[in-house]
Short mmCIF file of C-alpha atoms in Angstrom, two decimals:
data_model
loop_
_atom_site.label_atom_id
_atom_site.label_comp_id
_atom_site.label_asym_id
_atom_site.label_seq_id
_atom_site.Cartn_x
_atom_site.Cartn_y
_atom_site.Cartn_z
CA MET D 1201 8.79 43.94 -38.30
CA ASN D 1202 11.19 46.07 -36.30
CA PHE D 1203 14.33 47.34 -38.01
CA PHE D 1204 17.00 49.36 -36.24
CA ILE D 1205 20.04 51.15 -37.60
CA ILE D 1206 22.69 51.59 -34.92
CA SER D 1207 25.22 54.30 -35.63
CA GLY D 1208 27.31 56.89 -33.88
CA LEU D 1209 30.81 57.90 -32.99
CA SER D 1210 33.52 55.29 -32.59
CA GLY D 1211 33.98 54.54 -28.90
CA SER D 1212 30.43 55.56 -27.96
CA GLY D 1213 29.11 52.01 -27.44
CA LYS D 1214 27.69 50.82 -30.78
CA SER D 1215 28.82 47.23 -30.23
CA ILE D 1216 27.16 47.15 -26.82
CA ALA D 1217 23.90 48.46 -28.33
CA LEU D 1218 23.95 45.93 -31.16
CA ASN D 1219 24.70 43.07 -28.77
CA ALA D 1220 21.77 44.13 -26.58
CA LEU D 1221 19.42 43.86 -29.57
CA GLU D 1222 20.92 40.49 -30.50
CA ASP D 1223 20.20 39.26 -26.97
CA MET D 1224 16.58 40.29 -27.51
CA GLY D 1225 16.33 38.01 -30.54
CA TYR D 1226 17.19 40.46 -33.32
CA TYR D 1227 19.17 39.31 -36.34
CA CYS D 1228 22.15 41.68 -36.31
CA ILE D 1229 24.82 42.67 -38.82
CA ASP D 1230 27.79 44.71 -37.69
CA ASN D 1231 29.41 47.28 -40.00
CA LEU D 1232 27.06 46.88 -42.98
CA PRO D 1233 28.29 49.06 -45.89
CA ALA D 1234 25.65 51.73 -46.45
CA VAL D 1235 25.47 50.95 -50.15
CA LEU D 1236 24.19 47.44 -49.30
CA LEU D 1237 21.42 48.72 -47.03
CA PRO D 1238 18.67 48.92 -49.73
CA HIS D 1239 19.49 45.40 -50.96
CA PHE D 1240 19.31 44.00 -47.42
CA VAL D 1241 15.98 45.74 -46.77
CA LYS D 1242 14.51 44.33 -50.02
CA GLU D 1243 15.33 40.84 -48.79
CA LEU D 1244 13.78 41.58 -45.40
CA LEU D 1245 10.56 42.73 -47.04
CA GLY D 1246 10.35 39.60 -49.18
CA GLU D 1247 7.40 37.26 -48.95
CA SER D 1248 9.45 34.59 -47.18
CA THR D 1249 10.23 36.84 -44.19
CA PRO D 1250 7.68 36.60 -41.33
CA ASN D 1251 6.27 39.80 -39.83
CA SER D 1252 7.65 38.75 -36.44
CA TYR D 1253 11.22 38.92 -37.78
CA HIS D 1254 13.32 41.69 -36.24
CA ALA D 1255 16.67 42.91 -37.53
CA ALA D 1256 19.31 45.51 -36.78
CA VAL D 1257 22.46 46.73 -38.52
CA SER D 1258 25.26 49.01 -37.49
CA ILE D 1259 26.67 51.56 -39.92
CA ASP D 1260 29.77 53.53 -39.08
CA SER D 1261 32.87 55.15 -40.49
CA ARG D 1262 34.88 51.95 -40.92
CA ASN D 1263 33.53 51.95 -44.49
CA ARG D 1264 33.91 55.72 -44.92
CA TYR D 1265 33.88 55.70 -48.73
CA PHE D 1266 30.44 54.07 -48.78
CA LEU D 1267 29.07 56.87 -46.61
CA GLU D 1268 29.08 59.30 -49.51
CA SER D 1269 25.81 57.75 -50.73
CA LEU D 1270 24.30 57.40 -47.24
CA SER D 1271 21.52 59.97 -47.67
CA GLU D 1272 20.50 58.39 -50.96
CA ASN D 1273 20.54 54.92 -49.40
CA LEU D 1274 18.26 56.05 -46.57
CA ASN D 1275 15.87 57.62 -49.08
CA GLN D 1276 15.78 54.31 -50.95
CA ILE D 1277 14.75 52.25 -47.93
CA GLU D 1278 12.10 54.83 -47.04
CA ALA D 1279 10.74 54.46 -50.58
CA LEU D 1280 10.53 50.70 -50.01
CA GLY D 1281 8.08 51.35 -47.17
CA LEU D 1282 10.18 50.10 -44.27
CA ASN D 1283 9.54 51.92 -41.00
CA TYR D 1284 13.06 51.95 -39.61
CA LYS D 1285 14.44 53.50 -36.44
CA VAL D 1286 17.90 55.04 -36.03
CA ILE D 1287 19.67 54.95 -32.66
CA PHE D 1288 22.62 57.35 -32.72
CA LEU D 1289 25.26 57.14 -30.00
CA GLU D 1290 27.66 59.94 -29.13
CA ALA D 1291 29.88 61.13 -26.31
CA GLU D 1292 31.97 64.17 -25.46
CA GLU D 1293 35.29 64.43 -27.28
CA SER D 1294 37.28 64.23 -24.04
CA THR D 1295 35.50 61.00 -23.11
CA LEU D 1296 36.10 59.42 -26.51
CA ILE D 1297 39.78 60.36 -26.35
CA LYS D 1298 40.04 58.80 -22.89
CA ARG D 1299 38.35 55.59 -24.04
CA PHE D 1300 40.66 55.18 -27.02
CA SER D 1301 43.63 55.86 -24.77
CA GLU D 1302 42.51 53.22 -22.28
CA THR D 1303 41.75 50.54 -24.87
CA ARG D 1304 44.74 51.47 -27.07
CA ARG D 1305 42.64 50.86 -30.15
CA ARG D 1306 43.05 53.00 -33.26
CA HIS D 1307 40.23 55.26 -34.37
CA PRO D 1308 39.09 54.20 -37.87
CA LEU D 1309 39.72 57.67 -39.33
CA THR D 1310 43.15 58.31 -37.89
CA ASP D 1311 46.47 57.72 -39.61
CA ALA D 1312 50.00 59.05 -39.53
CA THR D 1313 48.82 62.52 -40.54
CA THR D 1314 45.39 62.63 -38.83
CA PRO D 1315 45.37 62.92 -35.02
CA LEU D 1316 42.59 61.43 -32.91
CA ILE D 1317 40.69 64.67 -32.29
CA GLU D 1318 40.51 65.38 -36.03
CA GLY D 1319 39.34 61.83 -36.70
CA ILE D 1320 36.51 62.22 -34.18
CA ARG D 1321 35.36 65.50 -35.75
CA LEU D 1322 35.59 64.13 -39.28
CA GLU D 1323 33.47 61.15 -38.22
CA LYS D 1324 30.79 63.49 -36.85
CA ASP D 1325 30.54 65.17 -40.23
CA LEU D 1326 30.40 61.90 -42.17
CA LEU D 1327 27.59 60.53 -40.00
CA THR D 1328 25.46 63.69 -40.11
CA PRO D 1329 22.83 62.07 -42.41
CA LEU D 1330 22.17 59.45 -39.73
CA SER D 1331 22.33 61.75 -36.72
CA THR D 1332 19.82 64.17 -38.28
CA ARG D 1333 17.40 61.29 -38.96
CA SER D 1334 17.87 59.58 -35.61
CA THR D 1335 14.83 58.40 -33.71
CA LYS D 1336 16.79 58.37 -30.49
CA GLN D 1337 20.12 59.95 -29.59
CA ILE D 1338 22.03 58.65 -26.59
CA ASP D 1339 24.95 60.49 -25.01
CA THR D 1340 27.11 57.85 -23.34
CA THR D 1341 29.59 60.26 -21.74
CA THR D 1342 28.58 59.23 -18.22
CA THR D 1343 26.79 55.99 -19.12
CA THR D 1344 28.09 52.55 -18.14
CA ALA D 1345 27.82 49.54 -20.46
CA HIS D 1346 25.20 48.07 -18.13
CA GLU D 1347 23.12 51.25 -18.25
CA LEU D 1348 23.41 51.48 -22.04
CA ARG D 1349 22.14 47.92 -22.47
CA GLY D 1350 19.18 48.87 -20.30
CA MET D 1351 18.42 51.95 -22.39
CA ILE D 1352 18.47 49.93 -25.60
CA ARG D 1353 16.28 47.21 -24.12
CA ASP D 1354 13.80 49.77 -22.81
CA PHE D 1355 13.60 51.59 -26.15
CA ALA D 1356 13.35 48.45 -28.29
CA GLY D 1357 11.07 46.77 -25.76
CA GLY D 1358 8.48 49.45 -26.36
CA MET D 1359 8.26 48.25 -29.96
CA SER D 1360 8.56 44.52 -29.40
CA LYS D 1361 7.07 42.12 -26.91
CA GLN D 1362 10.16 40.00 -27.18
CA GLY D 1363 12.31 40.58 -24.11
CA LEU D 1364 13.34 38.00 -21.56
CA SER D 1365 13.69 34.55 -23.10
CA LEU D 1366 12.19 32.09 -20.64
CA LEU D 1367 13.05 28.43 -21.22
CA PHE D 1368 11.22 25.68 -19.36
CA GLN D 1369 13.20 22.46 -19.53
CA SER D 1370 12.14 19.08 -18.22
CA PHE D 1371 14.80 16.58 -17.26
CA GLY D 1372 15.48 13.41 -15.29
CA PHE D 1373 17.71 13.51 -12.21
CA LYS D 1374 18.99 10.02 -13.06
CA HIS D 1375 20.68 11.61 -16.09
CA GLY D 1376 22.00 14.63 -14.18
CA ALA D 1377 20.65 18.13 -13.64
CA PRO D 1378 21.25 20.70 -16.44
CA LEU D 1379 24.31 22.78 -15.65
CA ASP D 1380 22.95 25.97 -17.25
CA ALA D 1381 19.71 26.16 -15.26
CA ASP D 1382 18.96 29.32 -13.28
CA PHE D 1383 16.25 27.60 -11.24
CA VAL D 1384 15.83 23.88 -10.58
CA PHE D 1385 12.56 22.54 -9.18
CA ASP D 1386 12.53 18.96 -7.91
CA VAL D 1387 9.13 17.35 -8.45
CA ARG D 1388 10.11 13.80 -7.47
CA CYS D 1389 7.94 14.15 -4.37
CA LEU D 1390 4.79 14.00 -6.53
CA PRO D 1391 2.89 10.77 -7.35
CA ASN D 1392 4.70 8.92 -10.14
CA PRO D 1393 2.76 7.67 -13.19
CA TYR D 1394 5.66 5.29 -13.85
CA TRP D 1395 4.22 2.93 -11.26
CA LYS D 1396 0.68 2.97 -12.66
CA SER D 1397 -0.39 0.19 -14.95
CA GLY D 1398 -0.33 1.20 -18.60
CA LEU D 1399 1.31 4.59 -17.98
CA ARG D 1400 4.96 3.55 -17.79
CA PRO D 1401 5.63 3.54 -21.58
CA LEU D 1402 3.85 6.89 -22.03
CA THR D 1403 5.09 10.43 -21.39
CA GLY D 1404 3.76 13.61 -19.85
CA GLN D 1405 2.51 14.59 -23.28
CA ASP D 1406 0.04 11.71 -23.44
CA GLN D 1407 -3.53 12.34 -22.35
CA ALA D 1408 -3.68 9.36 -19.99
CA VAL D 1409 -0.71 10.67 -18.01
CA ILE D 1410 -2.09 14.21 -18.09
CA ASP D 1411 -5.41 13.03 -16.69
CA TYR D 1412 -3.71 11.03 -13.95
CA LEU D 1413 -1.55 13.96 -12.81
CA LYS D 1414 -4.47 16.39 -12.88
CA GLU D 1415 -6.29 14.14 -10.40
CA GLN D 1416 -3.43 14.26 -7.87
CA GLU D 1417 -4.06 17.24 -5.58
CA GLN D 1418 -0.34 17.79 -4.91
CA VAL D 1419 0.39 18.39 -8.61
CA PRO D 1420 -1.72 21.55 -9.23
CA ALA D 1421 -0.57 22.85 -5.84
CA MET D 1422 3.08 22.45 -6.88
CA ILE D 1423 2.43 24.11 -10.24
CA GLN D 1424 0.63 27.03 -8.61
CA GLN D 1425 3.42 27.67 -6.12
CA ILE D 1426 6.11 27.58 -8.82
CA GLU D 1427 4.03 30.03 -10.88
CA GLN D 1428 3.74 32.36 -7.88
CA PHE D 1429 7.47 32.19 -7.21
CA LEU D 1430 8.40 32.98 -10.82
CA THR D 1431 5.76 35.70 -11.13
CA SER D 1432 7.26 37.42 -8.09
CA TRP D 1433 10.91 37.18 -9.09
CA LEU D 1434 11.16 37.28 -12.88
CA PRO D 1435 10.51 41.06 -13.03
CA HIS D 1436 13.63 41.54 -10.88
CA PHE D 1437 15.72 39.67 -13.45
CA VAL D 1438 14.21 41.81 -16.22
CA ALA D 1439 15.14 44.94 -14.23
CA GLU D 1440 18.74 43.69 -14.17
CA HIS D 1441 18.65 43.31 -17.97
CA ARG D 1442 18.90 39.54 -18.01
CA SER D 1443 18.24 38.14 -21.49
CA TYR D 1444 17.75 34.45 -20.70
CA ILE D 1445 16.35 32.48 -17.79
CA THR D 1446 16.25 28.69 -17.77
CA VAL D 1447 13.79 27.01 -15.41
CA ALA D 1448 14.47 23.30 -15.05
CA ILE D 1449 11.83 20.87 -13.81
CA GLY D 1450 13.19 17.52 -12.75
CA CYS D 1451 11.65 14.16 -11.90
CA THR D 1452 13.33 10.77 -11.74
CA GLY D 1453 13.44 9.78 -15.40
CA GLY D 1454 12.37 13.04 -17.00
CA ARG D 1455 9.51 11.53 -18.99
CA HIS D 1456 6.30 11.96 -16.98
CA ARG D 1457 5.91 14.48 -14.15
CA SER D 1458 8.53 16.98 -15.26
CA VAL D 1459 7.27 16.96 -18.85
CA TYR D 1460 3.70 17.69 -17.79
CA ILE D 1461 4.63 20.42 -15.31
CA ALA D 1462 7.04 22.14 -17.72
CA ARG D 1463 4.24 22.32 -20.29
CA GLN D 1464 1.77 23.74 -17.78
CA LEU D 1465 4.24 26.42 -16.72
CA ALA D 1466 5.08 27.32 -20.32
CA ASP D 1467 1.39 27.68 -21.17
CA HIS D 1468 0.85 29.91 -18.14
CA PHE D 1469 3.70 32.33 -18.91
CA THR D 1470 3.02 32.51 -22.65
CA SER D 1471 0.38 35.18 -21.97
CA GLN D 1472 2.97 37.34 -20.20
CA PRO D 1473 5.64 39.57 -21.81
CA TYR D 1474 8.24 36.82 -22.14
CA ASN D 1475 9.59 34.87 -25.07
CA VAL D 1476 8.60 31.43 -23.77
CA GLN D 1477 10.27 28.25 -25.00
CA ILE D 1478 10.03 24.64 -23.88
CA ARG D 1479 12.41 21.72 -24.15
CA HIS D 1480 12.03 18.14 -22.96
CA ARG D 1481 15.60 16.95 -22.62
CA GLU D 1482 14.90 13.26 -22.17
CA LEU D 1483 12.37 13.13 -25.00
CA SER D 1484 14.65 14.67 -27.62
#
């Protein structure tokens, strides 16, 4: 199990970091009061939670009065045996002031008697227990949101295989192509089991249809070329920090050829560093 604590100075990009982890499949909680951290970790370590479960929380000064027990809370979760990682974000004071000025949002520690610069410095002091225990510190002074997402993905990706979510979806053109597909492959040119005696009521999940399609030389050739195309281009999408790719495979009715080919592709890419999923739209 991977468990991240995201913290840092207001305006440094904590929400961006947490959203990046959520896009990677992490269960995320924003602004968890520090006093609740040990209770949450106990639930995570319960017998009902699978080892593949990943979670992240952000802790910041919006609940400043709970931060008084922060060091004790961190000691408690260490005693529970959870190997957690802290990502602490910061930026130069001038940059934080500029960001708050541009967004016109109020710093959580400012009020009628506390100017912005004092709020920033007070926040640094309050979050010292987390900054001193941080696994990774990121200065976002000159970092764009796009670059920060990449840094988080790279750091978390070293601890988790789960990165790009790759969905293979079969469908029938007679019912319309899926609007959210990134790639659509038309396999209607392949021999159709629908016209073979005894195969019409079956689907691409049935062995008789599988055997028939395996025997058609065009089918493995089509599968191989789609595999080669995706193998060449998916790394470029990963480099651009894409979280989801949907590959749609369409035949006429969406019950035979597309179902079989989607399954073959999913099986092929399961051994690669992608979170592979499969959906048969016309069978659901």
